[in-house]
Structures are given as structure tokens and as C-alpha cells.
Short mmCIF file of N, CA and C and ligand atoms in Angstrom, two decimals:
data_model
loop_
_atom_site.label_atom_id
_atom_site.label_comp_id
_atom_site.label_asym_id
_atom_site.label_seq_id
_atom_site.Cartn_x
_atom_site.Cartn_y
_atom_site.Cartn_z
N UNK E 1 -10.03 -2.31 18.96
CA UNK E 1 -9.51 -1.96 20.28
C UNK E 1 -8.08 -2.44 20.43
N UNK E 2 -7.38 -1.62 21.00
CA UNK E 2 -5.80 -2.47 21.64
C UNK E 2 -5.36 -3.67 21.60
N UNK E 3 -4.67 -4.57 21.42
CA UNK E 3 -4.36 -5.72 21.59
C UNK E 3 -2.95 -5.66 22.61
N UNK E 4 -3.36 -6.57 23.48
CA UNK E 4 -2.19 -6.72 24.42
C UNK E 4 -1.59 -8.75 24.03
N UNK E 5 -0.93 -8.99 25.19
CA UNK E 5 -0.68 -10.14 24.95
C UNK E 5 -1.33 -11.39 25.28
N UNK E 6 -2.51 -10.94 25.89
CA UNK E 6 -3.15 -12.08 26.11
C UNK E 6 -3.97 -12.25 24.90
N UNK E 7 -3.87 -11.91 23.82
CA UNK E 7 -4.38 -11.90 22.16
C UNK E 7 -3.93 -12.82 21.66
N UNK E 8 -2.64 -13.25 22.22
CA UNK E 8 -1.67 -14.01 20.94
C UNK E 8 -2.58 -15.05 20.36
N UNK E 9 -3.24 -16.10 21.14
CA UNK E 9 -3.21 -16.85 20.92
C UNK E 9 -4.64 -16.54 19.62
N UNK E 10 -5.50 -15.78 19.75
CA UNK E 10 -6.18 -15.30 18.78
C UNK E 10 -6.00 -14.75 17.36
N UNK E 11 -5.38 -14.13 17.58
CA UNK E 11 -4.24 -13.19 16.64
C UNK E 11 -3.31 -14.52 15.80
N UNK E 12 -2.71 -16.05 16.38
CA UNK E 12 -2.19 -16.67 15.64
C UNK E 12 -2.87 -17.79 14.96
N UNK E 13 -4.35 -17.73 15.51
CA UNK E 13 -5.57 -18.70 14.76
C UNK E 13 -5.84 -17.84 13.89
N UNK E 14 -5.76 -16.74 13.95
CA UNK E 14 -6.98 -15.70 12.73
C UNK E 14 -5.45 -15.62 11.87
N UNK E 15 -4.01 -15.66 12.05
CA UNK E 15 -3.37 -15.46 10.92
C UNK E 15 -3.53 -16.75 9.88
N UNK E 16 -3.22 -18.01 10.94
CA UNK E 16 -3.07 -19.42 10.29
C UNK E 16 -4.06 -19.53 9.35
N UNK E 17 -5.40 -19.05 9.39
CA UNK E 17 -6.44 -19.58 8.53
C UNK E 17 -6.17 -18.22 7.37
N UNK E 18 -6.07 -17.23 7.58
CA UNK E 18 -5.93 -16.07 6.80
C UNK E 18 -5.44 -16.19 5.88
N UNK E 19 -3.58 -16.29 6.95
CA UNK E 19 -2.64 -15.70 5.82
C UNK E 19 -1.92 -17.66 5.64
N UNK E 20 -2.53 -18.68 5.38
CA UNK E 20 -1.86 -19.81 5.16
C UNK E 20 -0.57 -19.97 4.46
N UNK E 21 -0.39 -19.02 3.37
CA UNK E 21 0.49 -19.20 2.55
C UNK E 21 1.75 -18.46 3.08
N UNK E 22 1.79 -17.75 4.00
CA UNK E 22 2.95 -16.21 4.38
C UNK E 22 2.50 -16.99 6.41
N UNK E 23 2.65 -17.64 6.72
CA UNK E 23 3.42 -17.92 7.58
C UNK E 23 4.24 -17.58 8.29
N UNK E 24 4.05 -17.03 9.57
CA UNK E 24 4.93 -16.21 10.72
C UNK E 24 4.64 -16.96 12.07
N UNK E 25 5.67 -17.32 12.92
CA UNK E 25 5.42 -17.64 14.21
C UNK E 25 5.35 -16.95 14.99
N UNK E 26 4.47 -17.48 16.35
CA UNK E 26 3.80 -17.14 17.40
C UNK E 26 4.66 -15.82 17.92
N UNK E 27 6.12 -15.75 17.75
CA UNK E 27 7.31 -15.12 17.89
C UNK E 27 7.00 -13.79 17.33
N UNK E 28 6.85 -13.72 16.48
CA UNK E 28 6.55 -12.57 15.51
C UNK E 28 5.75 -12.14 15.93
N UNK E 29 4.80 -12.60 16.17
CA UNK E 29 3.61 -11.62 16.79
C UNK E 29 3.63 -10.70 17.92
N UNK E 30 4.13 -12.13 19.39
CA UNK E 30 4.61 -11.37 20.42
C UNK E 30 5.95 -10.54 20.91
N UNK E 31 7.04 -10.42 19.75
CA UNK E 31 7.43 -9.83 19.36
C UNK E 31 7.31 -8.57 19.45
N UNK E 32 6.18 -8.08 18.07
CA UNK E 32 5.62 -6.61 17.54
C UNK E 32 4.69 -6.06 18.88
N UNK E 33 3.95 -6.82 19.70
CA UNK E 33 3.82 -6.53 20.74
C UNK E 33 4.17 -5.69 21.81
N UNK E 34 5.71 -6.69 21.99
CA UNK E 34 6.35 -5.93 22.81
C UNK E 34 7.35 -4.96 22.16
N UNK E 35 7.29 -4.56 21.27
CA UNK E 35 7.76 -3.32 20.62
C UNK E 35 7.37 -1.96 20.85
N UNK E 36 5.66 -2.70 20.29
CA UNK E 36 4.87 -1.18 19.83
C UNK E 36 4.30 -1.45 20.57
N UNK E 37 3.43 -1.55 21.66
CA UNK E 37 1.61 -2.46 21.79
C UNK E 37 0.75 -1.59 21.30
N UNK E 38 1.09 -0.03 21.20
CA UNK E 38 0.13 0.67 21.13
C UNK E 38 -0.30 0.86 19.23
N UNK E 39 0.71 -0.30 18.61
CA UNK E 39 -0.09 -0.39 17.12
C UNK E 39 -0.60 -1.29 16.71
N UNK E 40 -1.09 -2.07 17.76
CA UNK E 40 -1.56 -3.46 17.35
C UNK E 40 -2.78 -3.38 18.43
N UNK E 41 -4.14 -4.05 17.13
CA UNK E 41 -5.18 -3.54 17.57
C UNK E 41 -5.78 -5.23 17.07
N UNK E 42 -7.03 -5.60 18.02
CA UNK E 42 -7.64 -6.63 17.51
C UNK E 42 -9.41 -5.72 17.61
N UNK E 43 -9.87 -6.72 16.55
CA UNK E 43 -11.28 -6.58 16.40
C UNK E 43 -12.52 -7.42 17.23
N UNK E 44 -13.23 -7.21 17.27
CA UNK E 44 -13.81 -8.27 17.91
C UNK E 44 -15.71 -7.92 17.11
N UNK E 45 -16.40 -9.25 17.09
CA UNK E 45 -17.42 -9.01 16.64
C UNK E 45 -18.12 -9.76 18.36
N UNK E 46 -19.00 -9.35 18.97
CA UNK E 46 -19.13 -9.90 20.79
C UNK E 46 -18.16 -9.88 21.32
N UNK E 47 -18.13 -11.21 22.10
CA UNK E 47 -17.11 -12.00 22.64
C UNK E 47 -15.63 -12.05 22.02
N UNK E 48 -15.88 -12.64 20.28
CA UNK E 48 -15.07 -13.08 19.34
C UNK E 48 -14.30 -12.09 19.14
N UNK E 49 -12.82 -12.51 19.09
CA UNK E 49 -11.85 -11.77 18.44
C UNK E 49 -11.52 -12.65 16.52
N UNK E 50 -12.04 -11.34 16.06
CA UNK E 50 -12.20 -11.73 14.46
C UNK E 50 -11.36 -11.13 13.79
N UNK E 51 -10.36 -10.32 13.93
CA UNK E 51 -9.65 -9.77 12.93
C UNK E 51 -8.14 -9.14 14.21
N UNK E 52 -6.87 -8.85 13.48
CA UNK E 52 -5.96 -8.01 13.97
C UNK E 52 -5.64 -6.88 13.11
N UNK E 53 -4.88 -5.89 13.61
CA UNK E 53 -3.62 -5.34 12.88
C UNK E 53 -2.42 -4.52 13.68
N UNK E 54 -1.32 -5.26 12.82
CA UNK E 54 -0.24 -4.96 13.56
C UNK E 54 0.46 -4.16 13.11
N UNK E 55 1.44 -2.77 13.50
CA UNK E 55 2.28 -1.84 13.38
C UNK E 55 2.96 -1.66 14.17
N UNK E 56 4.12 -0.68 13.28
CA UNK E 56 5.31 -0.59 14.24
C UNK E 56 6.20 0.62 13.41
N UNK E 57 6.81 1.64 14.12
CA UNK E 57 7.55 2.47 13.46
C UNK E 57 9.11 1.95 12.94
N UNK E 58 8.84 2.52 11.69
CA UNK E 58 10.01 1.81 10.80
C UNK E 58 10.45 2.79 9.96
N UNK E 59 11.63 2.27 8.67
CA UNK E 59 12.23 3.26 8.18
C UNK E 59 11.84 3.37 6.39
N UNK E 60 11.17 4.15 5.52
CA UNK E 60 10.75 4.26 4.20
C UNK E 60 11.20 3.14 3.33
N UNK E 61 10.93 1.87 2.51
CA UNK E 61 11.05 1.34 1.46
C UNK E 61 12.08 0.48 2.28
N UNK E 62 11.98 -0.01 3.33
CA UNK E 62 13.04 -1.25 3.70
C UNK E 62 11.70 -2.32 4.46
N UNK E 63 11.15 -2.74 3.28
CA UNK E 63 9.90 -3.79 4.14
C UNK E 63 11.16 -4.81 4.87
N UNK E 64 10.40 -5.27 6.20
CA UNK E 64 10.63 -6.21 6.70
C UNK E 64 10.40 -7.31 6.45
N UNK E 65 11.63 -8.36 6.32
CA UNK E 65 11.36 -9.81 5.57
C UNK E 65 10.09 -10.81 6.55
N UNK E 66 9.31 -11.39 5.74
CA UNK E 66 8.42 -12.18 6.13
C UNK E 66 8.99 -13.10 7.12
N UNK E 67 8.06 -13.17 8.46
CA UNK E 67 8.89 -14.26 9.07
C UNK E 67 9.57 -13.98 10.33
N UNK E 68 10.32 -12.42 10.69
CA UNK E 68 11.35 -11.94 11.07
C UNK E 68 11.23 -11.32 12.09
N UNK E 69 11.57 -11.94 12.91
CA UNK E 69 11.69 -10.90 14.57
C UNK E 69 12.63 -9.71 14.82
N UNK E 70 11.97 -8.81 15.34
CA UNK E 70 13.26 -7.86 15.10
C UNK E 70 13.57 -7.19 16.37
N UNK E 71 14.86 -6.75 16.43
CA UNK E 71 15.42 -6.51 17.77
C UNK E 71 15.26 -5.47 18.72
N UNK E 72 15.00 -4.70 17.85
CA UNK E 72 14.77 -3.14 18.27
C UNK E 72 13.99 -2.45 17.28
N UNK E 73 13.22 -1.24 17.65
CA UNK E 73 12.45 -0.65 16.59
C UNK E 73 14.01 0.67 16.09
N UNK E 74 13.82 1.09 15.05
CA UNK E 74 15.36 1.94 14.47
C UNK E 74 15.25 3.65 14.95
N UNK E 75 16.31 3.92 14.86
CA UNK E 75 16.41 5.07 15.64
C UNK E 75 16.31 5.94 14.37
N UNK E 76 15.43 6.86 14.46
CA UNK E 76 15.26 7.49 13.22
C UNK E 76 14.03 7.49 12.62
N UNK E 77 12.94 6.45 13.07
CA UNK E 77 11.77 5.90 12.10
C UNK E 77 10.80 6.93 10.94
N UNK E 78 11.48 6.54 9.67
CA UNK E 78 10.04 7.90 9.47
C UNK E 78 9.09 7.50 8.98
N UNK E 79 8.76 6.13 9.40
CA UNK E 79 7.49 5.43 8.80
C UNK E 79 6.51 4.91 10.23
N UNK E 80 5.13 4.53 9.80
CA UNK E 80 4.42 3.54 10.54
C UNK E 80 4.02 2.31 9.53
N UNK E 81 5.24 1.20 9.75
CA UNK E 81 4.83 0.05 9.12
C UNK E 81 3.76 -0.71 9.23
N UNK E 82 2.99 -1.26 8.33
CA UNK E 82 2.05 -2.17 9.05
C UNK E 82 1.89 -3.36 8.12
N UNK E 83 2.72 -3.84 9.44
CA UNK E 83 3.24 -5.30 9.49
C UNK E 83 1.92 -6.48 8.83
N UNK E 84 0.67 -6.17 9.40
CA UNK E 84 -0.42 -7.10 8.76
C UNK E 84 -1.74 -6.76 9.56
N UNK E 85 -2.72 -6.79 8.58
CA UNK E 85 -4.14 -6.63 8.85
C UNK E 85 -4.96 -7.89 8.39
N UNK E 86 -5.91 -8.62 9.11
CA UNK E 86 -6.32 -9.75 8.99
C UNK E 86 -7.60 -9.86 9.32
N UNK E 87 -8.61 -9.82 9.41
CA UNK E 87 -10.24 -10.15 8.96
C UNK E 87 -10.66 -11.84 8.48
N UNK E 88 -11.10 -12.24 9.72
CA UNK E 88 -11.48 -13.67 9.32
C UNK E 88 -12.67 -13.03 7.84
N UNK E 89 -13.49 -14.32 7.60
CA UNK E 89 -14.61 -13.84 6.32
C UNK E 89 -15.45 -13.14 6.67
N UNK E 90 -16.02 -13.65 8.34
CA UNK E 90 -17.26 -13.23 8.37
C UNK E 90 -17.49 -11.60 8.94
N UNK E 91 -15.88 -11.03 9.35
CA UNK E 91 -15.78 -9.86 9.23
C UNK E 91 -15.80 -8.91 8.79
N UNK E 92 -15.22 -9.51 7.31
CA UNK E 92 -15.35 -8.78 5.95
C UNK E 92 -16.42 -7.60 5.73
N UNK E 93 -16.27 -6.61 5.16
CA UNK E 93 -17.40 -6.23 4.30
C UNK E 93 -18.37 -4.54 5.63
N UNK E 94 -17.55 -4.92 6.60
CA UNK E 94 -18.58 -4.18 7.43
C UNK E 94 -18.02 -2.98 8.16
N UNK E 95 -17.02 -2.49 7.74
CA UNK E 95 -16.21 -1.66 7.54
C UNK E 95 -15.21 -1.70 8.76
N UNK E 96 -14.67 -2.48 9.32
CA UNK E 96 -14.03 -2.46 10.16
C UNK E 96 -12.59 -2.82 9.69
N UNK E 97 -12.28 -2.64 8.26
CA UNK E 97 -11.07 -2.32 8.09
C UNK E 97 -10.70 -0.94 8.04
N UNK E 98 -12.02 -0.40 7.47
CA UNK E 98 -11.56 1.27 7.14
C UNK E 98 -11.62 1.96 8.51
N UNK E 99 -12.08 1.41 9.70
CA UNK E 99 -11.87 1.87 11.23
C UNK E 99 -10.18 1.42 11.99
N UNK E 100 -9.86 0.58 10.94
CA UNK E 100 -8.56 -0.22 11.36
C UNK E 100 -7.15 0.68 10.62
N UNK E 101 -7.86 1.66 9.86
CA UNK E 101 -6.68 2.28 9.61
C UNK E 101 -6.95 3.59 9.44
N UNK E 102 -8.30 4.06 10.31
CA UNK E 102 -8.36 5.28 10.58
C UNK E 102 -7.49 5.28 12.07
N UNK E 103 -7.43 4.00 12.51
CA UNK E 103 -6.71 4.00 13.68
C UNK E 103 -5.52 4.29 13.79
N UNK E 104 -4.80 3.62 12.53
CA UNK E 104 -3.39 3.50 12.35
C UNK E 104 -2.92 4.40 12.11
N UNK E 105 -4.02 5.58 11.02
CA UNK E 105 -3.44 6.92 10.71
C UNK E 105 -3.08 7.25 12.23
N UNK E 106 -3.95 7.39 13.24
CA UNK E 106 -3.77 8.49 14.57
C UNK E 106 -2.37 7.71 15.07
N UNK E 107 -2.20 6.41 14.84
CA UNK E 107 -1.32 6.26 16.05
C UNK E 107 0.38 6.78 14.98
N UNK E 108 -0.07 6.91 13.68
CA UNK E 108 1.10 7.31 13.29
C UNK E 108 1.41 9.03 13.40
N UNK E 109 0.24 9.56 13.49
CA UNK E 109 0.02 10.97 13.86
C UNK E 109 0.76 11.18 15.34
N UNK E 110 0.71 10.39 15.94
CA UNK E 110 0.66 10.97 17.69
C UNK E 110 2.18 10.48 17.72
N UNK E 111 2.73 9.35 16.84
CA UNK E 111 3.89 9.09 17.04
C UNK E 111 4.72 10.24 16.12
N UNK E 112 4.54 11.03 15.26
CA UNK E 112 5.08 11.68 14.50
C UNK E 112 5.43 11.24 13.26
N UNK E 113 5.17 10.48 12.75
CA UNK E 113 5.47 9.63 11.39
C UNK E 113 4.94 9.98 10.40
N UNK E 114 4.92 10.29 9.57
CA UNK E 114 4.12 10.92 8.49
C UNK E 114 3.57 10.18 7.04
N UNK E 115 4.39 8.74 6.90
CA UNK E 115 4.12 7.92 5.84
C UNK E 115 3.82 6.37 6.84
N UNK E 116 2.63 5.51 6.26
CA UNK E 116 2.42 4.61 6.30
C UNK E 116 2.74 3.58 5.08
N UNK E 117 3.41 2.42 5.54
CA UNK E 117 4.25 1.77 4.81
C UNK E 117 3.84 0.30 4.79
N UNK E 118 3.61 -0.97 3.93
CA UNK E 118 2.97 -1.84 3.88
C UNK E 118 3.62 -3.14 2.63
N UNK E 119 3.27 -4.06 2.54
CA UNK E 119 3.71 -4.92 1.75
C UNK E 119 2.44 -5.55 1.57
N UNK E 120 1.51 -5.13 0.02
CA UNK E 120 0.54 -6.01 -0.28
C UNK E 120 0.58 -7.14 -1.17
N UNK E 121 -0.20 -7.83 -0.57
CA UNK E 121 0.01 -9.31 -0.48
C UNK E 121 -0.75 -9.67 -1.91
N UNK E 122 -0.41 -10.61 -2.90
CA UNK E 122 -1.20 -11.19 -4.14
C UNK E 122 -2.86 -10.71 -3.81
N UNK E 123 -3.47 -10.10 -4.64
CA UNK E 123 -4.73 -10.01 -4.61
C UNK E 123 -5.52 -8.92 -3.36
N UNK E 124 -4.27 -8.17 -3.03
CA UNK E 124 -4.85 -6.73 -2.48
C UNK E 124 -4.52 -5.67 -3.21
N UNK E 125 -3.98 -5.58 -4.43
CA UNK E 125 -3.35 -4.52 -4.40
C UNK E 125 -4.48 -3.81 -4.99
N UNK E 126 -5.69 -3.85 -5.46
CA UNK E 126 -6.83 -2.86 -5.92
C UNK E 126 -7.10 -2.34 -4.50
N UNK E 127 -7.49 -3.11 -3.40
CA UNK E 127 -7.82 -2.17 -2.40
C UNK E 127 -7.08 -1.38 -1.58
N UNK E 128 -5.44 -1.81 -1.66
CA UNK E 128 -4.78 -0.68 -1.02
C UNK E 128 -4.37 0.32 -2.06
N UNK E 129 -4.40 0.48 -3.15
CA UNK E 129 -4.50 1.49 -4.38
C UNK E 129 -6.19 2.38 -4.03
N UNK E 130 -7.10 1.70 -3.87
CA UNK E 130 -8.12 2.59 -3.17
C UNK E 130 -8.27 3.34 -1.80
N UNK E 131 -6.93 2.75 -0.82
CA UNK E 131 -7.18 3.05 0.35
C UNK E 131 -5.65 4.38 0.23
N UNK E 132 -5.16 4.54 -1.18
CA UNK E 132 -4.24 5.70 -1.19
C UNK E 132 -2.80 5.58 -0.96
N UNK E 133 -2.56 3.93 -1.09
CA UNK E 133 -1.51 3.32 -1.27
C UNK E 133 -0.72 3.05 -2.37
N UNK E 134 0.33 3.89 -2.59
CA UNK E 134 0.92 3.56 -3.84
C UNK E 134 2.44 2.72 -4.10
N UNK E 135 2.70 2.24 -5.33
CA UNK E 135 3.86 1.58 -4.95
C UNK E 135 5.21 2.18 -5.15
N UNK E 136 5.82 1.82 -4.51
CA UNK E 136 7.17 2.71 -4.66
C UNK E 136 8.69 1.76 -4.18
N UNK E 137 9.60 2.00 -4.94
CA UNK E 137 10.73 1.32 -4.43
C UNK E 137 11.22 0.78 -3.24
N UNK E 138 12.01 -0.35 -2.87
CA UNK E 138 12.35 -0.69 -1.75
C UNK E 138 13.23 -1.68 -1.95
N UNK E 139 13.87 -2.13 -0.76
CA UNK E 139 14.44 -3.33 -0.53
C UNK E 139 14.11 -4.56 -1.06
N UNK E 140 14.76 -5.82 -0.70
CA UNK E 140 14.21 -7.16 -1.16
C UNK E 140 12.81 -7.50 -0.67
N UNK E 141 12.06 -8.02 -1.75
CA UNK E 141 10.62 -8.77 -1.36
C UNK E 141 10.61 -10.24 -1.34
N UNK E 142 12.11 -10.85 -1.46
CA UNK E 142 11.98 -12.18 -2.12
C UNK E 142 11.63 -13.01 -0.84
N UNK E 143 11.49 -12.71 0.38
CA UNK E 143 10.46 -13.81 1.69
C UNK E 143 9.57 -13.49 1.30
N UNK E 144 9.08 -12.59 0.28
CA UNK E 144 7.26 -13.14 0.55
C UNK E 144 6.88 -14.03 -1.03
N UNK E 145 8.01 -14.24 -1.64
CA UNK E 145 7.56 -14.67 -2.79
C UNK E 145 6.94 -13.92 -4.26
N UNK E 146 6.70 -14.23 -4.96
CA UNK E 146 6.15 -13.79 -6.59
C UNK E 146 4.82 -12.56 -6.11
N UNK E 147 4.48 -11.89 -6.73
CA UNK E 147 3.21 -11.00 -6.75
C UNK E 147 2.85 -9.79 -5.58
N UNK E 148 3.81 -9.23 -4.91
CA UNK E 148 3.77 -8.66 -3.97
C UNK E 148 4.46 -7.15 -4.11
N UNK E 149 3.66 -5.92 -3.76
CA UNK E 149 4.45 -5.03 -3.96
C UNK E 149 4.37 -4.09 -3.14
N UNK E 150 5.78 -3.51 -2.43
CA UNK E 150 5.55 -2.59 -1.32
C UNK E 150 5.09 -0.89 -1.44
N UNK E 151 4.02 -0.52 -0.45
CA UNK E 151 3.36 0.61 -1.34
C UNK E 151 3.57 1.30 0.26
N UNK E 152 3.54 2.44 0.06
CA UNK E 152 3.14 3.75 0.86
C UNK E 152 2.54 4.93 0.55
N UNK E 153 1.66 5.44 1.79
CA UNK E 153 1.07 6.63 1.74
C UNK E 153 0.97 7.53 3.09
N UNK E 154 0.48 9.03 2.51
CA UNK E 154 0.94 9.76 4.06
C UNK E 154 -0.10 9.70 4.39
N UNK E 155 -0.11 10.20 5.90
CA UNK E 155 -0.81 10.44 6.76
C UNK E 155 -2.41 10.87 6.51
N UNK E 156 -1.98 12.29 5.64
CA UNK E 156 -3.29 13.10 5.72
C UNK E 156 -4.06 12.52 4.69
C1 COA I 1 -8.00 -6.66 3.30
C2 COA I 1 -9.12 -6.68 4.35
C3 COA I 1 -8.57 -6.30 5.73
C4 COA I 1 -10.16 -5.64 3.94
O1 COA I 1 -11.21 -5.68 4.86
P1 COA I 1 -12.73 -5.67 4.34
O2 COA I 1 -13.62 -5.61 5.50
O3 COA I 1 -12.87 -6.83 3.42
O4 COA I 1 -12.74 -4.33 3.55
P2 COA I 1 -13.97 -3.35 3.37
O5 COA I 1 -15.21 -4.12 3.20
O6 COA I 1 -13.91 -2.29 4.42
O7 COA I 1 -13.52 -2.77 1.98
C5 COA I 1 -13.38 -1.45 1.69
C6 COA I 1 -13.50 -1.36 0.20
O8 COA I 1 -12.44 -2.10 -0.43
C7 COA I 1 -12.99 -3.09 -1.29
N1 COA I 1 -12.16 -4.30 -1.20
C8 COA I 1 -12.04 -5.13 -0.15
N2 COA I 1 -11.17 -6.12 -0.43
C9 COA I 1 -10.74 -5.88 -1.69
C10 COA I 1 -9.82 -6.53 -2.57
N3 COA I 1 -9.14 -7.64 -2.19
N4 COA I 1 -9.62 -6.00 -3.80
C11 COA I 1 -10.27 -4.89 -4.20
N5 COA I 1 -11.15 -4.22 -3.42
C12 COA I 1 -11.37 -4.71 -2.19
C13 COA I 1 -14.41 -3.32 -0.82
O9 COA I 1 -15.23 -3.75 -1.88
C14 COA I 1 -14.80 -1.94 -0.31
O10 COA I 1 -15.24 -1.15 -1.36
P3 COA I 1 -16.40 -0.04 -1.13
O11 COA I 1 -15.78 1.01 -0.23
O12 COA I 1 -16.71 0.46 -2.50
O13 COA I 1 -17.53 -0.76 -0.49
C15 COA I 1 -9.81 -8.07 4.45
O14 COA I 1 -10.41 -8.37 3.22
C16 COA I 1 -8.85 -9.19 4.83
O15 COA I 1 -8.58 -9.42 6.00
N6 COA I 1 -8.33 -9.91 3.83
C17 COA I 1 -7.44 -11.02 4.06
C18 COA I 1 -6.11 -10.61 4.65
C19 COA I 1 -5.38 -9.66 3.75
O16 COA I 1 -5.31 -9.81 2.54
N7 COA I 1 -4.77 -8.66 4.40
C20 COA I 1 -3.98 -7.67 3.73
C21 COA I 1 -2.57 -8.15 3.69
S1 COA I 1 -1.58 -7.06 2.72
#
């Protein structure tokens, strides 16, 4: 479902334990928020908010450096970036990632964007190679460190 801003504070417990090593502040989050809201979606299993993912329209093979608040979304976008998808454990496995980016396809559909664009992280890249993600040239990767490679795929 949607994530607005009363998420943050969910959204920055489920990164801290997640993503420990790739580190982004509270900033970043509410940030992409107030950018996009309508690409940033949290999960919830009840009550619990267990997983996010965040997007934002951007421009082909210029990943955004880890870390990085940004000022404006670019005039021109022909991408739907997505900034990060996160699944505590016990989320895992129950398909609510593959609902998390049947989502992302529509919101890049309705925005007009036609490629989804991503930076996978050490030890995803089999499943975004299954989810039709391939890798392709870009800008600097050196904020996220060794093992990371930026991939895109379209829409349909
Ligand atoms: C990546 C993530 C969102 C996937 O969610 P998930 O619920 O585990 O994924 P699913 O169970 O829907 O997996 C779909 C398929 O991909 C496979 N898969 C999941 N994670 C995988 C991985 N790391 N490597 C290879 N295959 C993987 C599953 O086995 C499943 O295969 P199946 O369709 O044959 O059953 C989740 O594992 C997560 O939050 N990981 C930690 C954060 C992270 O790495 N985010 C990505 C940053 S780039």
C-alpha cells in the first residue's frame, strides 16, 4: 500500500536492520517522499509494517549515489528508478515482492516511463536477472562500494 510520511520512522528501522552495510539517513527517505509519494509503497503483514519500496522518476544509467538527497526530480525523466526495496526476513518468501513491483511497473506506466532502473546490491543479482533485469552501463557506482551492478528493464 502507499507510504506517506508518517512511515518514516518504520521504513528507517526496516532499512537499518536490512540494508546495515549501505546506510542512508532518515533524510533520504523523507526526501523521496516528498518527491514522488506516489512510488513509495510500504508492506505490512497486520498491524506491522514489514517491508518498503521506494521510487522515483529519473534519467537511464545515471544511478544515484548512495546516501544522497536530491533536489528536484529531472526534467526529462525516462526512467522509474527504484531507489530500494526492503523485506524484513519474516516477509520473505510470500510473494510480496513480486506484488511490489507489479506495482512499480503501473506507477511507471501511468507516469509514462518506460524503463525501470535499479542498483543491485552484492547478492541480488540472480533475482533481479530473474525478475528481467539486466545490466547495462552507467555512471559511477563507487558510494555503494565493490560488487554492485546497475541493471534495467522495460515496462512490459
Ligand atoms: C530482494 C527481496 C525484496 C526479495 O523478496 P522475497 O520475498 O525474498 O522474494 P520472493 O520470495 O518473491 O522471490 C521471488 C523469487 O526470487 C527468488 N529469490 C529471492 N531472493 C533471491 C536472491 N537473493 N537470489 C536469487 N534468487 C532469489 C526466490 O527464490 C523466488 O523464486 P521462485 O519464484 O522460484 O519461488 C528480499 O529478499 C529482501 O528484502 N532482501 C533484502 C534487501 C535487498 O537485498 N533488497 C534489494 C536491494 S537491490
Amino acid at each position: 500500500m502507499q507510504a506517506g510520511l508518517e512511515d518514516l520512522p518504520d521504513i528507517s528501522r526496516i532499512a537499518a536492520e536490512v540494508h546495515a552495510g549501505y546506510p542512508e539517513s532518515d533524510a533520504v527517505f523523507s526526501n523521496r517522499l516528498s518527491l514522488f509519494e506516489p512510488g513509495c509503497f510500504v508492506c505490512r503483514m497486520g498491524k506491522q509494517i514489514v517491508g518498503y519500496l521506494i521510487s522515483h522518476p529519473w534519467r537511464c544509467g545515471q544511478p544515484v549515489p548512495l546516501d544522497t538527497e536530491l533536489t528536484a526530480l529531472p526534467q526529462g525523466a525516462d526512467c522509474l528508478y527504484l531507489h530500494d526495496i526492503a523485506l524484513l526476513p519474516a516477509a520473505r518468501g510470500k510473494g510480496a515482492s513480486s506484488l511490489a513491483l507489479q506495482a512499480v511497473k503501473q506507477v511507471a506506466r501511468q507516469a509514462g516511463l518506460p524503463v525501470i532502473s535499479l542498483v543491485a546490491l552484492p547478492g541480488t543479482e540472480a533475482y533481479w536477472s530473474r525478475q528481467g533485469f539486466e545490466a547495462r552501463p552507467c555512471t559511477s557506482l563507487e558510494s555503494y562500494g565493490p560488487g554492485v551492478s546497475y541493471r534495467e528493464r522495460g515496462i512490459l
